[in-house]
PDB file of C-alpha atoms and ligand atoms in Angstrom:
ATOM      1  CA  UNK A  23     -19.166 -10.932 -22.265  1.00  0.00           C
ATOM      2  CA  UNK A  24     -18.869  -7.609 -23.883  1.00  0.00           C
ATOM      3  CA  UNK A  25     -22.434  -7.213 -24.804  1.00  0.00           C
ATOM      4  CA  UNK A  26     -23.289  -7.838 -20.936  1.00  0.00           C
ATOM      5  CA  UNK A  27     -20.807  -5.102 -19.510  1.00  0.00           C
ATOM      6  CA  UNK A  28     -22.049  -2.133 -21.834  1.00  0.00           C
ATOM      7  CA  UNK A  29     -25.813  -3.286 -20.817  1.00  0.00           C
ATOM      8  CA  UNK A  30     -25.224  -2.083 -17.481  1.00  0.00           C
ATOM      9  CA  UNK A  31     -24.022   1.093 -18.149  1.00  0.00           C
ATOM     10  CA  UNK A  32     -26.509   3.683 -17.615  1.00  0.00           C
ATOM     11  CA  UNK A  33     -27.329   5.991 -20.143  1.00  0.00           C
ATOM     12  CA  UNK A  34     -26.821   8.965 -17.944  1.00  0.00           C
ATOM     13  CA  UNK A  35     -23.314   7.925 -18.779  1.00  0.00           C
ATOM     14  CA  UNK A  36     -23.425   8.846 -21.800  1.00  0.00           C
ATOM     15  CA  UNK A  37     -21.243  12.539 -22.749  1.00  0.00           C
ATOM     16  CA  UNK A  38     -23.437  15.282 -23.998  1.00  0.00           C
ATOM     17  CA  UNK A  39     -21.728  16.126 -27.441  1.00  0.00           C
ATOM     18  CA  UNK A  40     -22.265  19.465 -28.760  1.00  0.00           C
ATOM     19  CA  UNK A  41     -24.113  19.813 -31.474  1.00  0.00           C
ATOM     20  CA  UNK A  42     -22.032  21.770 -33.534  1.00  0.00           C
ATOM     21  CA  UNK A  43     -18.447  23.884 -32.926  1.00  0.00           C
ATOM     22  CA  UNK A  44     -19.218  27.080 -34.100  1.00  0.00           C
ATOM     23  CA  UNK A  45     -16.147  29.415 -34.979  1.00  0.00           C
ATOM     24  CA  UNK A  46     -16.316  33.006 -33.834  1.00  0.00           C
ATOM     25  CA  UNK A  47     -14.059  35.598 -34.850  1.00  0.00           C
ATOM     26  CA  UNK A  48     -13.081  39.358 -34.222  1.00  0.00           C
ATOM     27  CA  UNK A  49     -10.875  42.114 -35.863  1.00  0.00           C
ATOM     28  CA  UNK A  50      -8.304  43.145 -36.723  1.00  0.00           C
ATOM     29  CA  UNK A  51     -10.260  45.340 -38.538  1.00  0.00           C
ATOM     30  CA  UNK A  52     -13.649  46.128 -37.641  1.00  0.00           C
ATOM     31  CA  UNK A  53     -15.403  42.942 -38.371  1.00  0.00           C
ATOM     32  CA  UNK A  54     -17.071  40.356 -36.414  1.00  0.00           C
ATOM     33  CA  UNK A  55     -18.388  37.202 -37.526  1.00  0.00           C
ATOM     34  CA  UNK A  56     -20.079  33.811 -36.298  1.00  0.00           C
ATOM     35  CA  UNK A  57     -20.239  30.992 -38.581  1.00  0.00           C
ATOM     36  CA  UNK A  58     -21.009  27.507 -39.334  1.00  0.00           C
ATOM     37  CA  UNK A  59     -17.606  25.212 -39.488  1.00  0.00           C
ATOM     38  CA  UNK A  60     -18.481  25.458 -43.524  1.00  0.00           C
ATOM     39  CA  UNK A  61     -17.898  29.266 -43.466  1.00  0.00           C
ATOM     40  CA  UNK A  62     -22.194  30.183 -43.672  1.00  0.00           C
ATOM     41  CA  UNK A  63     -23.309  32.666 -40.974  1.00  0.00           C
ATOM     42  CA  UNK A  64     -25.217  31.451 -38.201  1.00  0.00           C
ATOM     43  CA  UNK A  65     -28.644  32.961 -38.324  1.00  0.00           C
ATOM     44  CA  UNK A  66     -30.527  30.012 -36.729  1.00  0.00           C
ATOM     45  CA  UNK A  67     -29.351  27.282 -34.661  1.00  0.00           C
ATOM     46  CA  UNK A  68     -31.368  24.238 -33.427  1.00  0.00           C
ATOM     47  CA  UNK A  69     -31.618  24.667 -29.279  1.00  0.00           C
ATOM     48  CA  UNK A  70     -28.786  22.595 -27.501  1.00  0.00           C
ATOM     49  CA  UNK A  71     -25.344  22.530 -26.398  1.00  0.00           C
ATOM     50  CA  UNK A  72     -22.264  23.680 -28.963  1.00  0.00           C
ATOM     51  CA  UNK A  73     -18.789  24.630 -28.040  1.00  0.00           C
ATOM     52  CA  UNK A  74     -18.016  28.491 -29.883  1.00  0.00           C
ATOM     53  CA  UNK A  75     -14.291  28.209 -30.907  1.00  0.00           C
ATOM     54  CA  UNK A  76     -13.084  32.191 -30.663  1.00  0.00           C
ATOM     55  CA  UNK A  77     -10.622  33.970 -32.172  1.00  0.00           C
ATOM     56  CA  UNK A  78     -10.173  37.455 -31.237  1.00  0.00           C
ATOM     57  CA  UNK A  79      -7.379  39.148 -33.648  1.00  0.00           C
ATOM     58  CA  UNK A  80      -7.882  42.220 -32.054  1.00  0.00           C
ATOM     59  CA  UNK A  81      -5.938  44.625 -29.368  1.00  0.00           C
ATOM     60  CA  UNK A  82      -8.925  47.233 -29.798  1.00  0.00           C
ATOM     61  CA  UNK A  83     -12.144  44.853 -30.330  1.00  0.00           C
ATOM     62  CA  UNK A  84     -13.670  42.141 -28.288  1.00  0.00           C
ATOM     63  CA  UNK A  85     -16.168  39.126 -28.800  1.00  0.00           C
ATOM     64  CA  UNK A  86     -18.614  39.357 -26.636  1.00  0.00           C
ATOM     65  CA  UNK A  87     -21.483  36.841 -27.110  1.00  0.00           C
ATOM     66  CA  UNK A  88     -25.044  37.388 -25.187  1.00  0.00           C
ATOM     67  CA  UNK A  89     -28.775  36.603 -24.526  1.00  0.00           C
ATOM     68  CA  UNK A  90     -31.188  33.846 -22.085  1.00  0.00           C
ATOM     69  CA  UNK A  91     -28.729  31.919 -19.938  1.00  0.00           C
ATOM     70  CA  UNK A  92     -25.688  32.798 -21.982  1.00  0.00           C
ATOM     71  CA  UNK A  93     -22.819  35.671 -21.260  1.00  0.00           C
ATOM     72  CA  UNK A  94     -18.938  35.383 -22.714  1.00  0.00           C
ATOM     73  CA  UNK A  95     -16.773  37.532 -23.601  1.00  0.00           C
ATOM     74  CA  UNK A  96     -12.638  38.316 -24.531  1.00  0.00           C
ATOM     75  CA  UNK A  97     -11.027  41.129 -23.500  1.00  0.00           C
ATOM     76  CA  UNK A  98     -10.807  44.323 -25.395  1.00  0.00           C
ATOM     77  CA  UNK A  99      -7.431  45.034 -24.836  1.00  0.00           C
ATOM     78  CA  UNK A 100      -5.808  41.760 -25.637  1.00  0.00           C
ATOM     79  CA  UNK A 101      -6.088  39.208 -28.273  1.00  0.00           C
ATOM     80  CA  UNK A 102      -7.526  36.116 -26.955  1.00  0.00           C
ATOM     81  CA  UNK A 103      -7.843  32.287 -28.292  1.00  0.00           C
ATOM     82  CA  UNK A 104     -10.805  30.443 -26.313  1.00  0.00           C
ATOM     83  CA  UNK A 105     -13.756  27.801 -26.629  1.00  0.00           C
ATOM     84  CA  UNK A 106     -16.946  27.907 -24.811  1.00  0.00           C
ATOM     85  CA  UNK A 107     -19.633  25.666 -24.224  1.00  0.00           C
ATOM     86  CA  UNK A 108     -22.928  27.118 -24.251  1.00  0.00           C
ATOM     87  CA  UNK A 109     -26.481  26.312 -24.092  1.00  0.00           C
ATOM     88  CA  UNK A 110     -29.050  28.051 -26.723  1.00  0.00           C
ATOM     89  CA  UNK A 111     -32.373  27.747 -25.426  1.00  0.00           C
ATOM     90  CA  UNK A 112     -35.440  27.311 -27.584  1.00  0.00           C
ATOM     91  CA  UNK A 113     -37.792  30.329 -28.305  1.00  0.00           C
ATOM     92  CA  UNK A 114     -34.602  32.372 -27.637  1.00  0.00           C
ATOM     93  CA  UNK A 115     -32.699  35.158 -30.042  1.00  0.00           C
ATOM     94  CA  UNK A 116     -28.562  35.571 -28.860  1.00  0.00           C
ATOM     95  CA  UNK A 117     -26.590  38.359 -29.644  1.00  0.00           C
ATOM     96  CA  UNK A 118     -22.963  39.301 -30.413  1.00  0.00           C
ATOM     97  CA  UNK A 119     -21.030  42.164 -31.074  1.00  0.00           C
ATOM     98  CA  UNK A 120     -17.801  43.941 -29.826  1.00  0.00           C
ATOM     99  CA  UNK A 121     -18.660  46.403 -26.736  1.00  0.00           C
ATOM    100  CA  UNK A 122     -16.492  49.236 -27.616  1.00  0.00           C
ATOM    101  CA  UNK A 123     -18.461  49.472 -31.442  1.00  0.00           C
ATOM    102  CA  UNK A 124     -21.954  47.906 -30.277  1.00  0.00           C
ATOM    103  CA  UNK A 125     -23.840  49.950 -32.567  1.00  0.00           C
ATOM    104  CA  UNK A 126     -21.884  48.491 -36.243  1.00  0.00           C
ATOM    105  CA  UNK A 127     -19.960  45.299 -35.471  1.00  0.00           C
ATOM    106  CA  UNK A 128     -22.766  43.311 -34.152  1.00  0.00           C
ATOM    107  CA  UNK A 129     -25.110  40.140 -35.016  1.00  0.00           C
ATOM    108  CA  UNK A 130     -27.531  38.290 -33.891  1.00  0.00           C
ATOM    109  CA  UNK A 131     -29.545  34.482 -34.773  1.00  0.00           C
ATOM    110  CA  UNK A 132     -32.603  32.943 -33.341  1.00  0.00           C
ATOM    111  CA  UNK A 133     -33.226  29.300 -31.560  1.00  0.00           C
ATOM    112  CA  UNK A 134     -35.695  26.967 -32.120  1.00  0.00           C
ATOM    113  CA  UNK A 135     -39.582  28.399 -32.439  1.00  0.00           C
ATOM    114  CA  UNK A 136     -39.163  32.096 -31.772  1.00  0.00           C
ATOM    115  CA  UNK A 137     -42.251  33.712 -31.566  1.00  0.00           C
ATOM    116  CA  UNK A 138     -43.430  36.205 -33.702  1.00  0.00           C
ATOM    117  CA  UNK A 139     -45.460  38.820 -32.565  1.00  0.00           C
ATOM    118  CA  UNK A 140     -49.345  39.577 -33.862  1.00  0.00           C
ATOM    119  CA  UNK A 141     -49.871  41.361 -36.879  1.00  0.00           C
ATOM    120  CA  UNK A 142     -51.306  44.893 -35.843  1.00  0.00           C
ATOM    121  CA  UNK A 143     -54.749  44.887 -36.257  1.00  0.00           C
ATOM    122  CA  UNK A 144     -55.973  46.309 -40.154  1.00  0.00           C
ATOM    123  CA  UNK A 145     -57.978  49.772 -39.346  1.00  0.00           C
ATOM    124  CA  UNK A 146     -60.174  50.745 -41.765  1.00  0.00           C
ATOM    125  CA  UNK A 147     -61.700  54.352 -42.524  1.00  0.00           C
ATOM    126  CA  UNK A 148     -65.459  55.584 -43.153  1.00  0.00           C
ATOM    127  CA  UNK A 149     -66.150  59.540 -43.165  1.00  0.00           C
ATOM    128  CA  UNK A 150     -69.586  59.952 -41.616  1.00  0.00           C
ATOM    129  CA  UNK A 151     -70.722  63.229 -42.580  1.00  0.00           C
ATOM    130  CA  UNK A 152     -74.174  65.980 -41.882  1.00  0.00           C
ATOM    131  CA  UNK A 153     -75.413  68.897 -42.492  1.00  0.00           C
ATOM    132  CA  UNK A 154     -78.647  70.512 -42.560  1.00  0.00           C
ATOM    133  CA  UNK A 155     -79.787  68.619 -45.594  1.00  0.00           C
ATOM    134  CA  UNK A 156     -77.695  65.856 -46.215  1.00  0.00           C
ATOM    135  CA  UNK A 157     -76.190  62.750 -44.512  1.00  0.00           C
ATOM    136  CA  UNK A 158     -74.029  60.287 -45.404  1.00  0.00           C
ATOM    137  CA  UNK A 159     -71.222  57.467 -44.678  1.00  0.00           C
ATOM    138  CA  UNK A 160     -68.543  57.099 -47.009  1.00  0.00           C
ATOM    139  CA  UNK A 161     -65.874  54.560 -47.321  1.00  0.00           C
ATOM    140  CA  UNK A 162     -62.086  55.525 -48.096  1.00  0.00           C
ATOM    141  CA  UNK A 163     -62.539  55.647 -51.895  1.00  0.00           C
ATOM    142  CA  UNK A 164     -65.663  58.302 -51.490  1.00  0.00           C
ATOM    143  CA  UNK A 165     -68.182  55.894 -51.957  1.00  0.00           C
ATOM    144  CA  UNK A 166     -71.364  55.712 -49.963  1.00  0.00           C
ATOM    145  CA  UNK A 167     -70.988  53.000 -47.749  1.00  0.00           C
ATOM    146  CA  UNK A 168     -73.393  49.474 -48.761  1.00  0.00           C
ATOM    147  CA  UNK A 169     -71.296  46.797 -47.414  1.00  0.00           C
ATOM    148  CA  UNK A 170     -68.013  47.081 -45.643  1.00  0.00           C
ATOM    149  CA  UNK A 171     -66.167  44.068 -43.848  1.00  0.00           C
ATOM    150  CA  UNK A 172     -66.416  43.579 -39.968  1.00  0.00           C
ATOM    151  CA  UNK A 173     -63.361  44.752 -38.296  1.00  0.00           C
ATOM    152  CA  UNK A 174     -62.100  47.991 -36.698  1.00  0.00           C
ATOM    153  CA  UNK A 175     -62.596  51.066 -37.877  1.00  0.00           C
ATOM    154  CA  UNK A 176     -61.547  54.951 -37.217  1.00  0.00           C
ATOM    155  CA  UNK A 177     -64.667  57.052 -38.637  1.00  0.00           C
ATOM    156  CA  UNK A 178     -64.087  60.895 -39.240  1.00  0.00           C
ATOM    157  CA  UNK A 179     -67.494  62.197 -38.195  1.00  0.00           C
ATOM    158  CA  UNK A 180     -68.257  65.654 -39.429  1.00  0.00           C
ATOM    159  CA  UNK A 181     -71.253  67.324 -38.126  1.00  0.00           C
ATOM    160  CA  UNK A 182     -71.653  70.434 -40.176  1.00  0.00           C
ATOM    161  CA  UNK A 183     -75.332  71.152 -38.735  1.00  0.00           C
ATOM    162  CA  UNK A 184     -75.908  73.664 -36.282  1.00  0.00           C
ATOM    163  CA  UNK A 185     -79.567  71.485 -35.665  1.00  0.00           C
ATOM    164  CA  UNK A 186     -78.908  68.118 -36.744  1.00  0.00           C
ATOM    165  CA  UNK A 187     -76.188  65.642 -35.244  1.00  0.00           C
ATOM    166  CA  UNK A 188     -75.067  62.171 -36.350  1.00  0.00           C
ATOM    167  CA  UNK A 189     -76.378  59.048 -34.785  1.00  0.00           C
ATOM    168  CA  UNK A 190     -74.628  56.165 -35.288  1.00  0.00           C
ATOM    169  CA  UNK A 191     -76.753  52.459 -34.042  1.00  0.00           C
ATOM    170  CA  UNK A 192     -76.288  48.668 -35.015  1.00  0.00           C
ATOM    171  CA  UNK A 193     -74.399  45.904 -33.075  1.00  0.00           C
ATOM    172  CA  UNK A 194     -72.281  46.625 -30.244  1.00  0.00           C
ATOM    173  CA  UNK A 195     -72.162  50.342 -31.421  1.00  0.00           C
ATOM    174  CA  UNK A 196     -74.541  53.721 -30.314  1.00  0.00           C
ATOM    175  CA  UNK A 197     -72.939  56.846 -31.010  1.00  0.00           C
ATOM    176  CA  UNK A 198     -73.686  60.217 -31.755  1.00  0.00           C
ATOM    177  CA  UNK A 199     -72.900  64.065 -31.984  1.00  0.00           C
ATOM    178  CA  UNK A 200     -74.746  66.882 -30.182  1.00  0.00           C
ATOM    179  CA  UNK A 201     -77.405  68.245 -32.015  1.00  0.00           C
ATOM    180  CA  UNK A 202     -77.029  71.684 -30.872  1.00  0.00           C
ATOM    181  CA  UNK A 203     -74.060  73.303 -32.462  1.00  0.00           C
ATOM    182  CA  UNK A 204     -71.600  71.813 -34.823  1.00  0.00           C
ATOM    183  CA  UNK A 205     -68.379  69.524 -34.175  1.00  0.00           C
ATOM    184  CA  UNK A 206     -65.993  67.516 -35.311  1.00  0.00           C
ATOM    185  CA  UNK A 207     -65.158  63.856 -34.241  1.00  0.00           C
ATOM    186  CA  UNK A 208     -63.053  60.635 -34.709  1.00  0.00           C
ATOM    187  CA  UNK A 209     -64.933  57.647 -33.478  1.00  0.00           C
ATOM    188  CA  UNK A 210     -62.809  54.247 -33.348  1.00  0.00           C
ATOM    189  CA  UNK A 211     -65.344  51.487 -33.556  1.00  0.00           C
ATOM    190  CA  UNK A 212     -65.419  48.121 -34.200  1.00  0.00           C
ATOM    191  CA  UNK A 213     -68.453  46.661 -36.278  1.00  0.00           C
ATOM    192  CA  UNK A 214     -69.938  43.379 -36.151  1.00  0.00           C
ATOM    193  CA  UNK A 215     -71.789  41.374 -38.519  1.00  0.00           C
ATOM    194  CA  UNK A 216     -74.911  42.985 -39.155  1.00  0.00           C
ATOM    195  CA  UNK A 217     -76.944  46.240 -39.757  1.00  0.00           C
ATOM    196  CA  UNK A 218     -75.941  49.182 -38.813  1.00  0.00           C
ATOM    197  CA  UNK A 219     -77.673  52.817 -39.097  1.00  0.00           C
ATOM    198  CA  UNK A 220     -77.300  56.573 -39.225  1.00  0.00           C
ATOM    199  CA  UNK A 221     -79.636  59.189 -38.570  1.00  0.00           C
ATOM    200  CA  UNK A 222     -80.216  62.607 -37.893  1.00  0.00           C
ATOM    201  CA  UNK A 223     -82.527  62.952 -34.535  1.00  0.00           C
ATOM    202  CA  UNK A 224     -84.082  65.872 -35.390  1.00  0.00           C
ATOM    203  CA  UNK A 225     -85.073  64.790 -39.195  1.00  0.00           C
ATOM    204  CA  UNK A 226     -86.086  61.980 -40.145  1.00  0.00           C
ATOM    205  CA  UNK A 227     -85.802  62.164 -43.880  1.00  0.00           C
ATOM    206  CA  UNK A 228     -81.671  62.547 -42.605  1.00  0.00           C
ATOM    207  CA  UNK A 229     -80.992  58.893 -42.274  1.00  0.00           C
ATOM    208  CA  UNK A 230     -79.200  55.815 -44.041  1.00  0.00           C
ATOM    209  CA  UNK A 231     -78.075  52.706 -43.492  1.00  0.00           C
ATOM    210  CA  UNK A 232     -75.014  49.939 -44.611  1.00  0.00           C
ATOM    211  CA  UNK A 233     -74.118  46.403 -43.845  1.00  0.00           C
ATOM    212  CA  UNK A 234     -71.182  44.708 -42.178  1.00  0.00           C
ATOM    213  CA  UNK A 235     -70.192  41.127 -43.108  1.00  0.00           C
TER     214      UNK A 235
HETATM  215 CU1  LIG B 307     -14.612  46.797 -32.037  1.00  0.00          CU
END
């Protein structure tokens, strides 16, 4: 008879329980903290529902909690005992701090799978280099450059040669200085897999050549 009365509830029925009560807490000095029920900070929380027991101890300090789909807060001027029920939402980071001393008493934790931005992309550096007699491409270290890795890189191009100029050819890349007059240059590339090579186009003898893999 039981069993046949609590089959027909529907689950909808069901209360939501918070996950977790987590205790916030401002002043009276000029501290703020949000923790765990065992006393640890709350840096990360699983996305869901908690309640967010507050005490604020404080006549000059508030508790003001903030981020995606969530904005509470106690009064500055007044002490204040109060629970809230909030929702953390995945991918999201919350802050809290006290308005009136943003900048120091402050926190903040992550939901769920927060996203973390894309590396910057590793520049490298080659020194391409000519003058009337000579031409080269060097790596960082000085070396003359064999083999270097694919990827993108800032060359320092340094056409010393009042009638030569550096010519720079291979996959995906085809530049070069003026051969009249000298200049300076920074060229940012990115080389492939393959063969590249330099030359002078006024000498022939002024040419070399390295590989990316
Ligand atoms: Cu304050």
């Amino acid at each position: 008879m039981i069993a046949a009365a609590l089959a027909v509830l529907p689950a909808a029925a069901a209360p939501v329980q918070p996950r977790e009560t987590l205790r916030a807490e401002v002043g009276p000095g000029f501290t703020i903290f949000l923790r765990h029920p065992d006393g640890t900070a709350v840096t990360h929380l699983e996305p869901g529902e908690y309640e967010v027991a507050v005490e604020d101890k404080a006549i000059d300090h508030n508790f003001h909690l903030l981020g995606s789909g969530v904005e509470q807060s106690t009064p500055v001027e007044t002490p204040a005992t109060v629970t809230w029920t909030v929702n953390f939402a995945d991918g999201q980071t919350y802050r809290f701090q006290c308005d009136p001393h943003a900048t120091t008493m402050r926190g903040s934790f992550t939901v769920g799978t927060v996203p973390q931005p894309p590396p910057p992309p590793i520049v490298r550096r080659l020194s391409a280099t000519v003058s009337a007699v000579a031409i080269s491409m060097r790596t960082f270290s000085g070396a003359k450059a064999r083999v270097v890795a694919a990827g993108s890189y800032r060359i320092a191009v340094r056409d010393s040669a009042k009638t030569q100029n550096f010519h720079l050819t291979g996959p995906g890349v085809n530049r070069k200085t003026a051969v009249a007059g000298t200049s300076r240059a920074t060229w940012n590339v990115r080389l492939r897999a393959g063969k590249y090579s330099y030359r002078s186009d006024k000498k022939r003898r002024l040419s070399g050549a390295f590989t990316v893999r």
